[in-house]
CSV table of C-alpha atoms and ligand atoms in Angstrom, one decimal:
chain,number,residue,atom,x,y,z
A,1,UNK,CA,11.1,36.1,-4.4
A,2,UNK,CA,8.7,34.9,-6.7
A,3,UNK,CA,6.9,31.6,-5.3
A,4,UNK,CA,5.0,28.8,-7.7
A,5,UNK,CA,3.3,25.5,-6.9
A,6,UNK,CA,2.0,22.5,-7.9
A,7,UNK,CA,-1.6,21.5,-6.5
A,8,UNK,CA,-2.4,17.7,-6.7
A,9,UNK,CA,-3.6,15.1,-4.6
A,10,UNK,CA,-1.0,13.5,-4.1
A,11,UNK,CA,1.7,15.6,-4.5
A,12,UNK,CA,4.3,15.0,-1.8
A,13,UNK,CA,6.4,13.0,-4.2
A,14,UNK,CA,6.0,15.2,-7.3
A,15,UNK,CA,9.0,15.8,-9.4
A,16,UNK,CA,8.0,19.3,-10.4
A,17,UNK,CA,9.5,21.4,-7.1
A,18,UNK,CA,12.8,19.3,-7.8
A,19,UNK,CA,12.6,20.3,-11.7
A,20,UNK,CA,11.6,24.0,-11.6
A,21,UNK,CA,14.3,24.7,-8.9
A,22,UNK,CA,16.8,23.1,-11.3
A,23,UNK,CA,16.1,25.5,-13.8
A,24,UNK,CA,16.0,28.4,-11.7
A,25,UNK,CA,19.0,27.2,-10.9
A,26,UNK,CA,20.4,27.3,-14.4
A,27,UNK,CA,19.3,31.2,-15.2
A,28,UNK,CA,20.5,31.9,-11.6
A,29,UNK,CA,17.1,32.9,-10.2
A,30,UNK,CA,15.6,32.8,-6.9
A,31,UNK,CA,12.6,31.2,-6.9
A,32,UNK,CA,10.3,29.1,-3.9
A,33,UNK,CA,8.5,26.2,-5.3
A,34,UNK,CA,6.4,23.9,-2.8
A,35,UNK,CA,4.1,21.3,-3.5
A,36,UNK,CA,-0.4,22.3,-2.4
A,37,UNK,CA,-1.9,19.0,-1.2
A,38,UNK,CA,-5.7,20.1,-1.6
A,39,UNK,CA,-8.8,17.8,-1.6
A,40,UNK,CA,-11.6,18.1,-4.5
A,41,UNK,CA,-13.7,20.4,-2.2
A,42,UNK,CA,-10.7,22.5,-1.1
A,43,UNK,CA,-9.4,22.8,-5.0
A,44,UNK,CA,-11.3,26.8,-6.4
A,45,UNK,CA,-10.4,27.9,-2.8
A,46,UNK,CA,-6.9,26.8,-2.5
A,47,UNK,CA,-5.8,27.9,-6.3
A,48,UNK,CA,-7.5,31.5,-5.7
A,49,UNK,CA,-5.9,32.1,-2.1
A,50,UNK,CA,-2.8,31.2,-4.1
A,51,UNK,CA,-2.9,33.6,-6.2
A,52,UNK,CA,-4.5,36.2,-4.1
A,53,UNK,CA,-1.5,35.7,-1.8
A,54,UNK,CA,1.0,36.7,-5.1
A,55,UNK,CA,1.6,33.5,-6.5
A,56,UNK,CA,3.3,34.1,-9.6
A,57,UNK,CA,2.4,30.9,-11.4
A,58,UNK,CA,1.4,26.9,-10.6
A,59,UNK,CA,1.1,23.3,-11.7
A,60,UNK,CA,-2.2,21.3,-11.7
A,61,UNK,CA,-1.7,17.9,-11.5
A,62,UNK,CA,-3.7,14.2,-11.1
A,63,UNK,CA,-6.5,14.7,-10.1
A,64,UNK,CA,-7.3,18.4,-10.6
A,65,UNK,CA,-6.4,18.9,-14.3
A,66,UNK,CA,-9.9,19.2,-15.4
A,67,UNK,CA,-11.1,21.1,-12.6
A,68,UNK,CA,-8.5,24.1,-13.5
A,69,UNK,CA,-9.8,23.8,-16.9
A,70,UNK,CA,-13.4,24.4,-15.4
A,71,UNK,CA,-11.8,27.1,-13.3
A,72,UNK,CA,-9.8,29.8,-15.5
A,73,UNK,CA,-11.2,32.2,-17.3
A,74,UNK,CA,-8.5,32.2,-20.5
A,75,UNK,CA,-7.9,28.9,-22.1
A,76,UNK,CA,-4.8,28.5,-24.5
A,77,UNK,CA,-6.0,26.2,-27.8
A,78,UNK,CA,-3.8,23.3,-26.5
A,79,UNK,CA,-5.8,23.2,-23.3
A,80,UNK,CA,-9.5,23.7,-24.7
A,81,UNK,CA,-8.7,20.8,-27.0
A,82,UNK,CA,-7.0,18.8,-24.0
A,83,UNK,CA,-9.8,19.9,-22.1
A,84,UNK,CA,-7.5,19.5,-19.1
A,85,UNK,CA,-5.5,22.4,-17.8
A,86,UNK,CA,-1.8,21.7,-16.0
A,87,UNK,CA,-0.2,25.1,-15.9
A,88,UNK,CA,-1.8,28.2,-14.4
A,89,UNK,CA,-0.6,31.4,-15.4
A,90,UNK,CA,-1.9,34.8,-13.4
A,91,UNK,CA,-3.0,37.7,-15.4
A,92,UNK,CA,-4.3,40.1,-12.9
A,93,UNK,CA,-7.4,41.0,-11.6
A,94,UNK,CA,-8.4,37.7,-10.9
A,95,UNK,CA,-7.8,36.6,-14.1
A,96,UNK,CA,-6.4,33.2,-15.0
A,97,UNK,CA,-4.5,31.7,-18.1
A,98,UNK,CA,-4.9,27.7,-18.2
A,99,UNK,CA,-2.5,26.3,-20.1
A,100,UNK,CA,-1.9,22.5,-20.7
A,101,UNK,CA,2.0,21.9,-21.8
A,102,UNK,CA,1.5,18.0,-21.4
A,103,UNK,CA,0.9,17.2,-25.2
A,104,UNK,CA,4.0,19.5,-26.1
A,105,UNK,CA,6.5,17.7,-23.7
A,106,UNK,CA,5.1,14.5,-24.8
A,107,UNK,CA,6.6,15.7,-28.4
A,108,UNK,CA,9.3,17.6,-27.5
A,109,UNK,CA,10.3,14.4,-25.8
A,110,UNK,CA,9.7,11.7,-28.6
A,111,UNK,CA,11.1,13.7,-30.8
A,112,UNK,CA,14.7,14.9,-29.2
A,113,UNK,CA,15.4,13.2,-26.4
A,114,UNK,CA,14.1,9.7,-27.9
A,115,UNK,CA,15.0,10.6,-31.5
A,116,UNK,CA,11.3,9.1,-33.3
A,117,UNK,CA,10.7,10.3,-36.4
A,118,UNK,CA,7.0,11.5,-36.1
A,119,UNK,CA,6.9,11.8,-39.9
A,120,UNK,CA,4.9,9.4,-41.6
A,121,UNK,CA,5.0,7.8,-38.8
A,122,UNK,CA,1.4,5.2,-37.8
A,123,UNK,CA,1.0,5.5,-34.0
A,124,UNK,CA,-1.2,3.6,-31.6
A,125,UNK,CA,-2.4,5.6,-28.9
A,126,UNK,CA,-3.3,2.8,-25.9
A,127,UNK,CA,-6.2,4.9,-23.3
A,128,UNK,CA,-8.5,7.2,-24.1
A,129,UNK,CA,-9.2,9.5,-20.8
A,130,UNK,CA,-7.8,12.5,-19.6
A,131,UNK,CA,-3.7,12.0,-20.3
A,132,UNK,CA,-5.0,9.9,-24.0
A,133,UNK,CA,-6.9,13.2,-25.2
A,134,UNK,CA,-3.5,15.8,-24.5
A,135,UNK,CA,-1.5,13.2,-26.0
A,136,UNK,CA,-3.9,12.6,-29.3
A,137,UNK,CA,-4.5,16.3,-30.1
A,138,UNK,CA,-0.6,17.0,-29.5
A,139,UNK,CA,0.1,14.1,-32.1
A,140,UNK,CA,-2.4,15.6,-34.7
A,141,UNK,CA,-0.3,18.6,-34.6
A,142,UNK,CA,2.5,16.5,-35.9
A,143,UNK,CA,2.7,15.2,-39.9
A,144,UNK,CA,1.8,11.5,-38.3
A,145,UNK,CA,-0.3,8.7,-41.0
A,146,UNK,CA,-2.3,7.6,-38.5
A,147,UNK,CA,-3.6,7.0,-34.7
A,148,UNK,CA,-5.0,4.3,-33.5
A,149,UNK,CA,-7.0,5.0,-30.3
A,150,UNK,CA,-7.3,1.6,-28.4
A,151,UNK,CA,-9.1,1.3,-25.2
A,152,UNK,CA,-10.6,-1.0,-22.8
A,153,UNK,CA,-14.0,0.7,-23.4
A,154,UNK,CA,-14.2,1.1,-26.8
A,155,UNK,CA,-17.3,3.5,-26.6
A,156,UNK,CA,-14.7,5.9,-24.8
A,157,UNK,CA,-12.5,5.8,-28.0
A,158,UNK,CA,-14.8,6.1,-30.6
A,159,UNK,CA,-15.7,9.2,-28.7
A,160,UNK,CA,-12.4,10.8,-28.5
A,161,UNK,CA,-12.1,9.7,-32.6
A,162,UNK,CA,-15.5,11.7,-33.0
A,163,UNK,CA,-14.1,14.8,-31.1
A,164,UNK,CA,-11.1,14.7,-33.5
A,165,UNK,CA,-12.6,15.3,-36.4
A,166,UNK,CA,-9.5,14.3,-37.7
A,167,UNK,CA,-9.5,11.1,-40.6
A,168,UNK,CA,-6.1,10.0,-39.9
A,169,UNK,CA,-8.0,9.0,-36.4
A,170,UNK,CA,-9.4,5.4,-35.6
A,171,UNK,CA,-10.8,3.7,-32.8
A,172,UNK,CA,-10.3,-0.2,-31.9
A,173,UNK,CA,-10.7,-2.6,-29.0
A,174,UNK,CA,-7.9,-4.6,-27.7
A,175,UNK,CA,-8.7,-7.6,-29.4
A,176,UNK,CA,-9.2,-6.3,-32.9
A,177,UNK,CA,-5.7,-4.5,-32.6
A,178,UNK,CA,-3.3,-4.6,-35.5
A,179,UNK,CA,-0.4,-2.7,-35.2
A,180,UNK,CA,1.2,-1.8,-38.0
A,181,UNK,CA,4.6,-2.5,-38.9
A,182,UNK,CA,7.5,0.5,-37.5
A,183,UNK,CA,4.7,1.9,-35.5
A,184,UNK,CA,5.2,4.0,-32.2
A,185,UNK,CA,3.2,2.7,-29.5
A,186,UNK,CA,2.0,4.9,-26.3
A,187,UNK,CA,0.6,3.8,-23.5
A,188,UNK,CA,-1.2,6.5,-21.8
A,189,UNK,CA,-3.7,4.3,-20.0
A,190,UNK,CA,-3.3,4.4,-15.6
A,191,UNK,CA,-3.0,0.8,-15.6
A,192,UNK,CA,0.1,0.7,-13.4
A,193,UNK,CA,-2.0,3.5,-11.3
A,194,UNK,CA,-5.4,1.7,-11.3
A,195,UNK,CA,-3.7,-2.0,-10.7
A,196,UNK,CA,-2.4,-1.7,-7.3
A,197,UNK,CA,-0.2,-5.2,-7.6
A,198,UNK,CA,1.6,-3.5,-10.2
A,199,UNK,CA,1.9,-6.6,-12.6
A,200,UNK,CA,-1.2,-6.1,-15.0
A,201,UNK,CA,-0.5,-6.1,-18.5
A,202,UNK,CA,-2.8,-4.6,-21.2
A,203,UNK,CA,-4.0,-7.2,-23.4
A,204,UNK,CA,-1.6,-7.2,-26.4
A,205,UNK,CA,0.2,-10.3,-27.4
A,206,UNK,CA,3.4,-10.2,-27.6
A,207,UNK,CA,3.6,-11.1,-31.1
A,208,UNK,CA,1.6,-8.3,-32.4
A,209,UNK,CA,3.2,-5.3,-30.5
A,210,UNK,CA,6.5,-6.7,-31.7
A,211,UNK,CA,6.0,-5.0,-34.8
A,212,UNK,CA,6.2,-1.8,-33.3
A,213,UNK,CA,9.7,-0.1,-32.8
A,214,UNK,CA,9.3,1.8,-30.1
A,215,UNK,CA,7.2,1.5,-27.0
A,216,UNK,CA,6.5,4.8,-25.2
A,217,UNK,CA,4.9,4.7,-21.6
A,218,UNK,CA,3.7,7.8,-20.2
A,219,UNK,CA,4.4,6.6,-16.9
A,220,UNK,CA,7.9,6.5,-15.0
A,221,UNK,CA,9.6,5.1,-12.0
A,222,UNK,CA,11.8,3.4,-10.7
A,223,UNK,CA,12.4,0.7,-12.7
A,224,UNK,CA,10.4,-0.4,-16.0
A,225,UNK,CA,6.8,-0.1,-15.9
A,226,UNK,CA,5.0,-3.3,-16.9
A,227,UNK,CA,4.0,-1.8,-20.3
A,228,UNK,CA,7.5,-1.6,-20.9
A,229,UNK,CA,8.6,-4.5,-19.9
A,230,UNK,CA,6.0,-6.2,-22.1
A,231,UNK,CA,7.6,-4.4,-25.4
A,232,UNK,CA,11.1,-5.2,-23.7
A,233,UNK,CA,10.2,-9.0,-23.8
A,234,UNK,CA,8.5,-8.5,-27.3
A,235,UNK,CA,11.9,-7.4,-28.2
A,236,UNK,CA,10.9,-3.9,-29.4
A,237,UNK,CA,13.8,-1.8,-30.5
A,238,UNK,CA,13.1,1.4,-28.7
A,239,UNK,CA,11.4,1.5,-25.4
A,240,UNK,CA,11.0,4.5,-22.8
A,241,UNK,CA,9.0,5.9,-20.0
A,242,UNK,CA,7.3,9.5,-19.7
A,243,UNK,CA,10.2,10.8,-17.2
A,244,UNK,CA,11.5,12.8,-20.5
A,245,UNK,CA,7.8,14.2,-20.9
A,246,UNK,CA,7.6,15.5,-17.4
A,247,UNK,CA,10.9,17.5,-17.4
A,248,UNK,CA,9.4,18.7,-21.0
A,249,UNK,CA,6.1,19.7,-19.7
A,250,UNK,CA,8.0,21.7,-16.8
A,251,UNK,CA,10.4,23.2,-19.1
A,252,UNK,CA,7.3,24.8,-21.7
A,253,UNK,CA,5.3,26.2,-18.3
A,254,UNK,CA,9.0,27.5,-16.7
A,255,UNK,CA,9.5,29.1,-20.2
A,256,UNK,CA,5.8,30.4,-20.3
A,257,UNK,CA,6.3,31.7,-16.2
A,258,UNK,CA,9.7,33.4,-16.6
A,259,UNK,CA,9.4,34.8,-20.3
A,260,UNK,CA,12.9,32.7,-20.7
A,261,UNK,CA,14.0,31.1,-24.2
A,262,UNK,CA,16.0,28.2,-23.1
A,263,UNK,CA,16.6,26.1,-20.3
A,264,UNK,CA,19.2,22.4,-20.5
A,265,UNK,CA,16.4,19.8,-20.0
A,266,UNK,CA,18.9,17.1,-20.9
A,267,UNK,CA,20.7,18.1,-17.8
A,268,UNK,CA,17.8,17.5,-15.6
A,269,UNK,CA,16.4,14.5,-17.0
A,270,UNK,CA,19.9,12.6,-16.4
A,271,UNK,CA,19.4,14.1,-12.5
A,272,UNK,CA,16.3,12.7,-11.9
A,273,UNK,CA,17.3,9.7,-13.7
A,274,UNK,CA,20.1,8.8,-11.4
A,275,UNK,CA,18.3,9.7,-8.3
A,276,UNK,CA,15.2,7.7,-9.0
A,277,UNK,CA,17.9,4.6,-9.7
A,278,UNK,CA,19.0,5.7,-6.5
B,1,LIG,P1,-6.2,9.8,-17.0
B,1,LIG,O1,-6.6,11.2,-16.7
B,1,LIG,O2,-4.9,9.3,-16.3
B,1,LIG,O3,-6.1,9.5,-18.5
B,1,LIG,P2,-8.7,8.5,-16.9
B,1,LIG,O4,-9.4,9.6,-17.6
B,1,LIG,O5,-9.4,7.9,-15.7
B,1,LIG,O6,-7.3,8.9,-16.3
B,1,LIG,O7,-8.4,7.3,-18.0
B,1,LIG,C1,-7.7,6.2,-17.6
B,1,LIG,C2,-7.4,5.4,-18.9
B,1,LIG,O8,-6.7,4.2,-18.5
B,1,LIG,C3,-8.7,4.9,-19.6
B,1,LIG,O9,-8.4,4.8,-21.0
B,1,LIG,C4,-8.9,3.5,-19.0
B,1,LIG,O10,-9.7,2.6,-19.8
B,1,LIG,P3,-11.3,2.7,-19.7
B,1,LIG,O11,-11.7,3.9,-20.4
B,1,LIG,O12,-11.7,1.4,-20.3
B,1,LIG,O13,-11.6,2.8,-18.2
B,1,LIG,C5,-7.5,3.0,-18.9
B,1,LIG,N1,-7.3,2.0,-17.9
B,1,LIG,C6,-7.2,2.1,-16.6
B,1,LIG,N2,-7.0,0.9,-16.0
B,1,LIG,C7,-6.9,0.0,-17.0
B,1,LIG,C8,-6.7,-1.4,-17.0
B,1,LIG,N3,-6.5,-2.1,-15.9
B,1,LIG,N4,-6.7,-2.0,-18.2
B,1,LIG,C9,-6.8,-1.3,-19.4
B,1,LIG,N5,-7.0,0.0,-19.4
B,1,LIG,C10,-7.1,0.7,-18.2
């Protein structure tokens, strides 16, 4: 039986096990899927015993995603531009693929299961680390006006606006934002990580991110985050969390692992949906 993981640190509660067995499920196959708890100094070891072992194929998640990009020797585009690696792919001989299906879920996700229009469409990209960069290069690839990279340290955004060489790119501070009207807005900062009361909010009046019409937060739980209950008080039209992203991201690497076309994310997403509701 072919066996995958996800290394992370945490990682007993990730979804991904829960996800990739449900799509095994669907094609009928067998697979064993466990989450790697592994510490920064463990990390090289534990992903190379892995696949010494026969591991036919893993997840990387926070906070490991740019040490597997440091790690592989193959880089798909996506990840080189990401710069951040989430899915591992074996090619023998101690060879590995790094892959990073983030920024592609993060579409796939806006664009079916939330039903944005990405065309034309000015979006304001909140963050500017690790999870900002996947998302920016991913939106690039899309026929968007405009992103504007907002961060807390606006040296940080100006950098990832450099990197881009892309003009449709800005940077801004918090203070100087101006959203423009119908605008998709992403949050893809670890506020609701980083603030351990849970009840920050990021520095936008409610007045200006009212002229967005949808709110996307690339976080998820339980209930709202606090990014999204912010656009849910400014009364934006459209608001959702990254849940949709994360079955998306699984779905690209499951497709990438099993050399399989299709597999029902919608199914899965409503799964995890109701469980997390509980
Ligand atoms: P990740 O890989 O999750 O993107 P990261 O690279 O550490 O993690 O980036 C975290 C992002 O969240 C950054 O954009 C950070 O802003 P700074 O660059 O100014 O640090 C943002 N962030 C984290 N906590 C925040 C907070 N309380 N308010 C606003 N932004 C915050």
């Amino acid at each position: 039986m072919a066996f995958f993981t996800v290394f992370g640190n945490p990682v007993a509660h990730s979804l991904s096990p829960q996800i990739h067995d449900a799509f095994a499920a669907q094609h009928g196959l067998g697979i064993r899927y466990l989450p790697s708890l592994t510490s920064a100094g463990q990390f090289r070891r534990a992903v190379s015993d892995f696949f010494y072992c026969g591991g036919a194929g893993a997840n990387v998640t926070v906070p490991f995603k740019e040490s597997a990009y440091e790690l592989v020797t193959h880089l798909t585009t996506r990840a080189a531009k990401a710069r951040a690696v989430n899915t591992l792919i074996p090619l023998g001989f101690g060879q590995l693929l790094g892959d990073n299906t983030d920024g592609i879920g993060l579409i796939t996700d806006l664009r079916v299961n939330c039903h944005q229009q990405l065309n034309q469409r000015a979006v304001v990209l909140l963050g500017a680390g690790g999870a900002a960069r996947g998302a920016l290069y991913a939106l690039l690839e899309q026929p968007v006006t405009s992103v504007t990279v907002v961060n807390r340290t606006l040296e940080r955004a100006q950098q990832l606006v450099e990197d881009t060489q892309d003009s449709r790119v800005t940077a801004c501070a918090f203070d100087a934002l101006a959203i423009p009207t119908g605008a998709l807005v992403i949050n893809a900062t670890s506020i609701s990580l980083s603030d351990k009361s849970g009840t920050a909010l990021l520095p936008i009046e409610a007045s200006e991110l009212a002229k967005a019409t949808c709110a996307y937060d690339m976080m998820y739980g339980a209930k709202p985050t606090v990014f999204m209950q912010q656009a849910q008080n400014a009364e934006v039209n459209d608001v959702f969390d990254g849940l949709g992203m994360l079955v998306e991201q699984a779905a690209v690497a499951f497709k990438l692992w099993h050399d399989l076309e299709r597999v029902n994310t919608q199914q899965v997403i409503e799964q995890l949906r109701s469980q997390l509701k509980g």
